[in-house]
Amino acid sequence: MEIIKAHEMGFCFGVRRAVEMMEEAAEKLGGITSLGSTVHNRQVVERLREAGVDVVTSLEEIDGRPVAVTAHGVGPQVSSALEEIGVTVVDTTCPIVTRSQQWARHLAREGFAVIVFGDPDHKEVRGVLGWAEGKGIAVPDEELLHTLPEDLPSRVAVLSQTTHTEARFASFVRRLFETRMDHISELRVINTLCNATTSQQAAAQELARRVDLMIVIGGHDSANTRHLAEVCEEEGVETHHIESASEIEPGWVAGHERVGVTAGASTPDFAVDEVVERLRELERQLSASGRSK
Ligand code: SF4
């Protein structure tokens, strides 16, 4: 069985930068708290905790220690609340997310309704909506475009959650225009997709075409990992989304000649190595029992 790793996968520069900034701050300041998990990966969160980065889930839990804003960013309301509390803030917002936030504010001030193609409960999207100064609406799926209010301003701007695929964003925009053409006088589309994500998705897609099984590693809550798995499934290949090597079931690999491995932007290298090792171990077991091809 051949195991092939995607040529681009794992920690993106935004997550790597956030993790390093938090580790440095924890060491320098004698421990910090992170407002929410830095990454959707329990192993990374545990390693950070050992390095002095505790996680709090709400502003009420802040205990005076410096607070890190995660790579997903926050809305201006949260920044103001942190200022009022008076804690030191370590802002690790990914620069690509900051760009989305700036666009949201700029377009809202220009009088556009700001539609964000994304999950309204996702941290990044909540933050971006905060910057849209009350003029932002998140729509998670093109099938839900009919839920947009009838009295939407006629000048409409569209941004995307950074981790969506190019194809889904393009389809969303097309559908928006088709369904609201009679209402829209001006449509501005800002490509706020993240290059790191799109190139990982392209690499996963290319690999999915060459293998007969894909393993996608990343937190079950991680949007970009879910999208990577979707990209692979769309190629018609058997795909399993796992968080760690322990979730691999022995039956998955039997009868497969080529297994592809990719990982979401919040997946550390050691988690990928563990998965590859587990696949090799299963292959050895299958060979020993004579069930391997
Ligand atoms: S996926 Fe892209 S936008 Fe998100 S943290 Fe990584 S580099 Fe930044």
Short mmCIF file of C-alpha atoms and ligand atoms in Angstrom, two decimals:
data_model
loop_
_atom_site.label_atom_id
_atom_site.label_comp_id
_atom_site.label_asym_id
_atom_site.label_seq_id
_atom_site.Cartn_x
_atom_site.Cartn_y
_atom_site.Cartn_z
CA MET A 1 0.00 0.00 0.00
CA GLU A 2 1.38 3.36 -1.01
CA ILE A 3 0.82 6.28 1.34
CA ILE A 4 1.01 9.67 -0.34
CA LYS A 5 0.94 12.97 1.55
CA ALA A 6 -0.56 16.06 -0.09
CA HIS A 7 2.18 18.48 -1.11
CA GLU A 8 0.49 21.26 0.88
CA MET A 9 -1.25 20.57 4.15
CA GLY A 10 -1.25 21.15 7.89
CA PHE A 11 -0.52 24.26 9.92
CA CYS A 12 -1.10 27.37 7.81
CA PHE A 13 1.08 30.40 8.40
CA GLY A 14 -1.71 32.16 10.38
CA VAL A 15 -2.05 29.33 12.89
CA ARG A 16 1.72 28.79 13.13
CA ARG A 17 2.16 32.51 13.79
CA ALA A 18 -0.62 32.54 16.44
CA VAL A 19 0.80 29.52 18.26
CA GLU A 20 4.30 31.01 18.29
CA MET A 21 3.04 34.40 19.47
CA MET A 22 1.11 32.76 22.32
CA GLU A 23 4.05 30.60 23.38
CA GLU A 24 6.37 33.61 23.40
CA ALA A 25 3.88 35.75 25.32
CA ALA A 26 3.25 33.01 27.89
CA GLU A 27 6.96 32.70 28.53
CA LYS A 28 7.58 36.43 28.70
CA LEU A 29 4.50 37.35 30.73
CA GLY A 30 4.40 34.29 32.99
CA GLY A 31 1.25 32.69 31.60
CA ILE A 32 -1.66 34.00 29.53
CA THR A 33 -5.24 33.07 28.76
CA SER A 34 -6.55 32.57 25.25
CA LEU A 35 -10.06 33.79 24.48
CA GLY A 36 -11.33 30.56 22.96
CA SER A 37 -9.19 27.76 21.54
CA THR A 38 -6.31 28.84 19.36
CA VAL A 39 -6.91 26.00 16.95
CA HIS A 40 -9.53 23.29 16.58
CA ASN A 41 -7.12 20.62 17.73
CA ARG A 42 -7.14 19.18 21.22
CA GLN A 43 -3.51 18.01 21.12
CA VAL A 44 -2.27 21.49 20.23
CA VAL A 45 -4.46 23.06 22.92
CA GLU A 46 -2.98 20.64 25.48
CA ARG A 47 0.60 21.44 24.41
CA LEU A 48 -0.13 25.15 24.68
CA ARG A 49 -1.61 24.65 28.14
CA GLU A 50 1.63 23.01 29.21
CA ALA A 51 3.46 26.07 27.83
CA GLY A 52 1.33 28.39 30.01
CA VAL A 53 -1.60 29.22 27.71
CA ASP A 54 -4.95 28.49 29.39
CA VAL A 55 -8.23 28.76 27.50
CA VAL A 56 -11.22 30.80 28.68
CA THR A 57 -14.47 30.71 26.79
CA SER A 58 -16.01 34.03 27.89
CA LEU A 59 -15.00 37.51 29.00
CA GLU A 60 -16.42 36.75 32.47
CA GLU A 61 -13.74 34.11 33.02
CA ILE A 62 -10.85 36.55 32.50
CA ASP A 63 -8.82 36.66 35.72
CA GLY A 64 -6.41 39.53 35.13
CA ARG A 65 -3.80 37.56 33.22
CA PRO A 66 -2.96 38.83 29.71
CA VAL A 67 -5.51 37.71 27.12
CA ALA A 68 -4.70 36.42 23.65
CA VAL A 69 -7.12 36.99 20.78
CA THR A 70 -6.93 33.93 18.52
CA ALA A 71 -6.15 33.82 14.79
CA HIS A 72 -9.92 33.96 14.08
CA GLY A 73 -10.04 37.56 15.35
CA VAL A 74 -12.83 39.30 17.26
CA GLY A 75 -15.29 42.10 16.62
CA PRO A 76 -14.61 45.64 17.87
CA GLN A 77 -17.12 45.13 20.69
CA VAL A 78 -14.92 42.41 22.19
CA SER A 79 -11.78 44.55 21.77
CA SER A 80 -13.53 47.41 23.62
CA ALA A 81 -14.62 45.05 26.39
CA LEU A 82 -11.03 43.85 26.82
CA GLU A 83 -9.88 47.45 26.98
CA GLU A 84 -12.46 48.19 29.66
CA ILE A 85 -11.37 45.18 31.70
CA GLY A 86 -7.87 46.62 31.45
CA VAL A 87 -5.90 43.47 30.62
CA THR A 88 -2.86 43.24 28.36
CA VAL A 89 -3.99 41.95 24.95
CA VAL A 90 -1.89 39.71 22.72
CA ASP A 91 -3.57 39.99 19.34
CA THR A 92 -2.77 36.98 17.13
CA THR A 93 -5.53 37.67 14.57
CA CYS A 94 -4.40 36.27 11.22
CA PRO A 95 -3.60 39.16 8.82
CA ILE A 96 -5.90 37.56 6.23
CA VAL A 97 -8.80 37.73 8.68
CA THR A 98 -7.88 41.32 9.54
CA ARG A 99 -8.24 42.13 5.83
CA SER A 100 -11.80 40.70 5.83
CA GLN A 101 -12.64 42.75 8.91
CA GLN A 102 -11.34 45.93 7.27
CA TRP A 103 -13.38 45.24 4.13
CA ALA A 104 -16.51 44.63 6.20
CA ARG A 105 -16.15 47.97 7.97
CA HIS A 106 -15.24 49.87 4.80
CA LEU A 107 -18.17 48.46 2.78
CA ALA A 108 -20.66 49.00 5.60
CA ARG A 109 -19.55 52.63 5.84
CA GLU A 110 -19.97 52.96 2.06
CA GLY A 111 -23.63 51.96 2.53
CA PHE A 112 -23.48 48.35 1.33
CA ALA A 113 -25.32 45.46 2.91
CA VAL A 114 -22.45 43.11 3.78
CA ILE A 115 -23.27 39.47 3.15
CA VAL A 116 -20.73 37.04 4.54
CA PHE A 117 -20.86 33.59 2.97
CA GLY A 118 -20.11 31.64 6.12
CA ASP A 119 -21.32 29.99 9.28
CA PRO A 120 -22.85 32.65 11.59
CA ASP A 121 -21.70 30.67 14.64
CA HIS A 122 -18.09 30.49 13.50
CA LYS A 123 -15.72 32.73 15.46
CA GLU A 124 -14.14 34.34 12.41
CA VAL A 125 -17.56 35.14 10.90
CA ARG A 126 -18.90 36.55 14.18
CA GLY A 127 -15.86 38.83 14.34
CA VAL A 128 -16.20 40.00 10.73
CA LEU A 129 -19.91 40.70 11.24
CA GLY A 130 -18.97 42.81 14.26
CA TRP A 131 -16.88 45.03 11.99
CA ALA A 132 -19.84 45.48 9.59
CA GLU A 133 -21.42 47.84 12.12
CA GLY A 134 -24.89 46.27 12.08
CA LYS A 135 -25.05 45.94 8.28
CA GLY A 136 -23.66 42.40 8.08
CA ILE A 137 -25.56 39.17 7.55
CA ALA A 138 -24.02 35.70 7.44
CA VAL A 139 -25.51 33.13 5.08
CA PRO A 140 -24.04 29.66 5.53
CA ASP A 141 -25.34 28.08 2.35
CA GLU A 142 -26.63 29.21 -1.03
CA GLU A 143 -29.81 27.26 -0.36
CA LEU A 144 -30.55 29.78 2.41
CA LEU A 145 -30.28 32.90 0.27
CA HIS A 146 -34.09 33.14 0.30
CA THR A 147 -33.87 33.99 4.02
CA LEU A 148 -32.25 37.36 3.26
CA PRO A 149 -34.57 40.19 4.30
CA GLU A 150 -36.71 41.76 1.57
CA ASP A 151 -35.66 45.27 2.60
CA LEU A 152 -31.95 44.63 1.97
CA PRO A 153 -30.17 47.75 0.61
CA SER A 154 -29.83 47.59 -3.18
CA ARG A 155 -26.03 47.92 -2.96
CA VAL A 156 -24.79 44.55 -1.86
CA ALA A 157 -21.27 43.40 -1.03
CA VAL A 158 -20.26 39.80 -0.56
CA LEU A 159 -17.33 38.44 1.42
CA SER A 160 -16.53 34.85 2.23
CA GLN A 161 -15.40 33.05 5.34
CA THR A 162 -11.69 32.59 4.55
CA THR A 163 -11.82 28.79 4.49
CA HIS A 164 -14.55 28.25 1.87
CA THR A 165 -13.68 26.68 -1.47
CA GLU A 166 -13.42 28.85 -4.59
CA ALA A 167 -16.09 26.77 -6.32
CA ARG A 168 -18.64 27.15 -3.52
CA PHE A 169 -18.01 30.90 -3.20
CA ALA A 170 -18.40 31.39 -6.95
CA SER A 171 -21.63 29.37 -6.94
CA PHE A 172 -22.95 31.36 -3.96
CA VAL A 173 -22.31 34.69 -5.69
CA ARG A 174 -23.89 33.47 -8.95
CA ARG A 175 -26.99 32.26 -7.12
CA LEU A 176 -27.26 35.51 -5.14
CA PHE A 177 -27.22 37.55 -8.32
CA GLU A 178 -29.71 35.27 -10.08
CA THR A 179 -32.20 35.28 -7.22
CA ARG A 180 -31.89 38.98 -6.36
CA MET A 181 -31.12 40.51 -9.76
CA ASP A 182 -34.30 42.61 -9.71
CA HIS A 183 -33.29 44.10 -6.37
CA ILE A 184 -29.54 44.63 -6.70
CA SER A 185 -28.29 47.91 -8.20
CA GLU A 186 -24.64 47.27 -7.37
CA LEU A 187 -22.86 44.07 -6.41
CA ARG A 188 -19.33 44.08 -5.04
CA VAL A 189 -17.55 40.79 -4.51
CA ILE A 190 -14.41 40.79 -2.41
CA ASN A 191 -12.34 37.66 -2.60
CA THR A 192 -11.54 37.07 1.06
CA LEU A 193 -10.66 33.41 0.59
CA CYS A 194 -7.36 32.39 2.12
CA ASN A 195 -4.60 31.32 -0.27
CA ALA A 196 -3.27 28.86 2.29
CA THR A 197 -6.65 27.16 2.35
CA THR A 198 -7.27 27.23 -1.38
CA SER A 199 -3.85 25.78 -2.19
CA GLN A 200 -4.35 23.05 0.41
CA GLN A 201 -7.73 22.29 -1.16
CA ALA A 202 -6.20 22.18 -4.65
CA ALA A 203 -3.48 19.81 -3.41
CA ALA A 204 -6.10 17.60 -1.70
CA GLN A 205 -8.23 17.52 -4.85
CA GLU A 206 -5.27 16.61 -7.04
CA LEU A 207 -4.28 13.84 -4.63
CA ALA A 208 -7.87 12.54 -4.27
CA ARG A 209 -7.90 11.88 -8.03
CA ARG A 210 -4.83 9.62 -7.74
CA VAL A 211 -5.73 7.48 -4.72
CA ASP A 212 -8.51 5.12 -3.70
CA LEU A 213 -8.77 6.23 -0.08
CA MET A 214 -8.29 9.67 1.50
CA ILE A 215 -7.62 10.35 5.17
CA VAL A 216 -8.24 13.95 6.19
CA ILE A 217 -6.81 14.92 9.56
CA GLY A 218 -8.10 17.80 11.65
CA GLY A 219 -10.47 18.76 14.44
CA HIS A 220 -14.07 17.70 13.92
CA ASP A 221 -15.00 21.35 14.65
CA SER A 222 -12.53 22.70 12.13
CA ALA A 223 -14.30 24.34 9.18
CA ASN A 224 -11.30 24.20 6.87
CA THR A 225 -10.76 20.49 7.58
CA ARG A 226 -14.41 19.76 6.83
CA HIS A 227 -14.08 21.63 3.55
CA LEU A 228 -10.95 19.62 2.69
CA ALA A 229 -12.95 16.42 3.26
CA GLU A 230 -15.77 17.77 1.05
CA VAL A 231 -13.30 18.49 -1.75
CA CYS A 232 -12.06 14.89 -1.58
CA GLU A 233 -15.57 13.42 -1.43
CA GLU A 234 -16.56 15.47 -4.47
CA GLU A 235 -13.85 13.55 -6.37
CA GLY A 236 -15.77 10.37 -5.54
CA VAL A 237 -13.04 8.83 -3.41
CA GLU A 238 -13.73 7.12 -0.08
CA THR A 239 -12.85 9.78 2.50
CA HIS A 240 -12.53 9.68 6.28
CA HIS A 241 -12.20 12.81 8.42
CA ILE A 242 -10.35 12.01 11.64
CA GLU A 243 -8.87 14.03 14.45
CA SER A 244 -6.13 11.61 15.47
CA ALA A 245 -4.55 8.31 14.46
CA SER A 246 -6.54 6.41 17.10
CA GLU A 247 -9.75 6.92 15.08
CA ILE A 248 -8.53 4.92 12.08
CA GLU A 249 -10.47 1.68 11.81
CA PRO A 250 -8.48 -1.32 10.54
CA GLY A 251 -11.20 -2.17 8.02
CA TRP A 252 -10.70 1.12 6.16
CA VAL A 253 -7.36 0.22 4.60
CA ALA A 254 -8.07 -3.37 3.53
CA GLY A 255 -8.07 -3.69 -0.27
CA HIS A 256 -6.70 -0.20 -0.93
CA GLU A 257 -3.54 0.28 -2.97
CA ARG A 258 -3.02 4.00 -2.64
CA VAL A 259 -3.95 6.05 0.42
CA GLY A 260 -3.80 9.84 0.37
CA VAL A 261 -3.24 11.87 3.52
CA THR A 262 -4.00 15.53 4.00
CA ALA A 263 -4.55 17.75 7.03
CA GLY A 264 -6.38 20.94 7.92
CA ALA A 265 -4.75 24.25 8.77
CA SER A 266 -4.90 23.57 12.52
CA THR A 267 -3.27 20.15 12.37
CA PRO A 268 0.31 19.93 13.67
CA ASP A 269 3.00 17.89 11.90
CA PHE A 270 3.19 15.35 14.73
CA ALA A 271 -0.49 14.40 14.23
CA VAL A 272 0.20 13.70 10.53
CA ASP A 273 3.25 11.58 11.41
CA GLU A 274 1.17 9.54 13.86
CA VAL A 275 -1.46 8.85 11.19
CA VAL A 276 1.13 7.74 8.64
CA GLU A 277 2.72 5.46 11.25
CA ARG A 278 -0.70 3.98 12.13
CA LEU A 279 -1.43 3.30 8.44
CA ARG A 280 1.93 1.56 8.07
CA GLU A 281 1.21 -0.54 11.16
CA LEU A 282 -2.20 -1.59 9.81
CA GLU A 283 -0.61 -2.45 6.47
CA ARG A 284 1.92 -4.68 8.27
CA GLN A 285 -0.90 -6.38 10.18
CA LEU A 286 -2.90 -6.94 7.00
CA SER A 287 0.15 -8.32 5.18
CA ALA A 288 0.82 -10.67 8.07
CA SER A 289 -2.77 -11.95 7.99
CA GLY A 290 -2.61 -12.30 4.17
CA ARG A 291 -5.53 -9.95 3.55
CA SER A 292 -3.56 -7.20 1.88
CA LYS A 293 -3.69 -6.92 -1.91
S1 SF4 B 1 -6.48 29.35 7.23
FE1 SF4 B 1 -5.74 31.22 6.24
S2 SF4 B 1 -7.01 32.81 7.16
FE2 SF4 B 1 -7.17 31.06 8.51
S3 SF4 B 1 -5.55 31.36 10.02
FE3 SF4 B 1 -4.70 30.12 8.37
S4 SF4 B 1 -3.66 31.59 7.00
FE4 SF4 B 1 -5.10 32.73 8.29
#
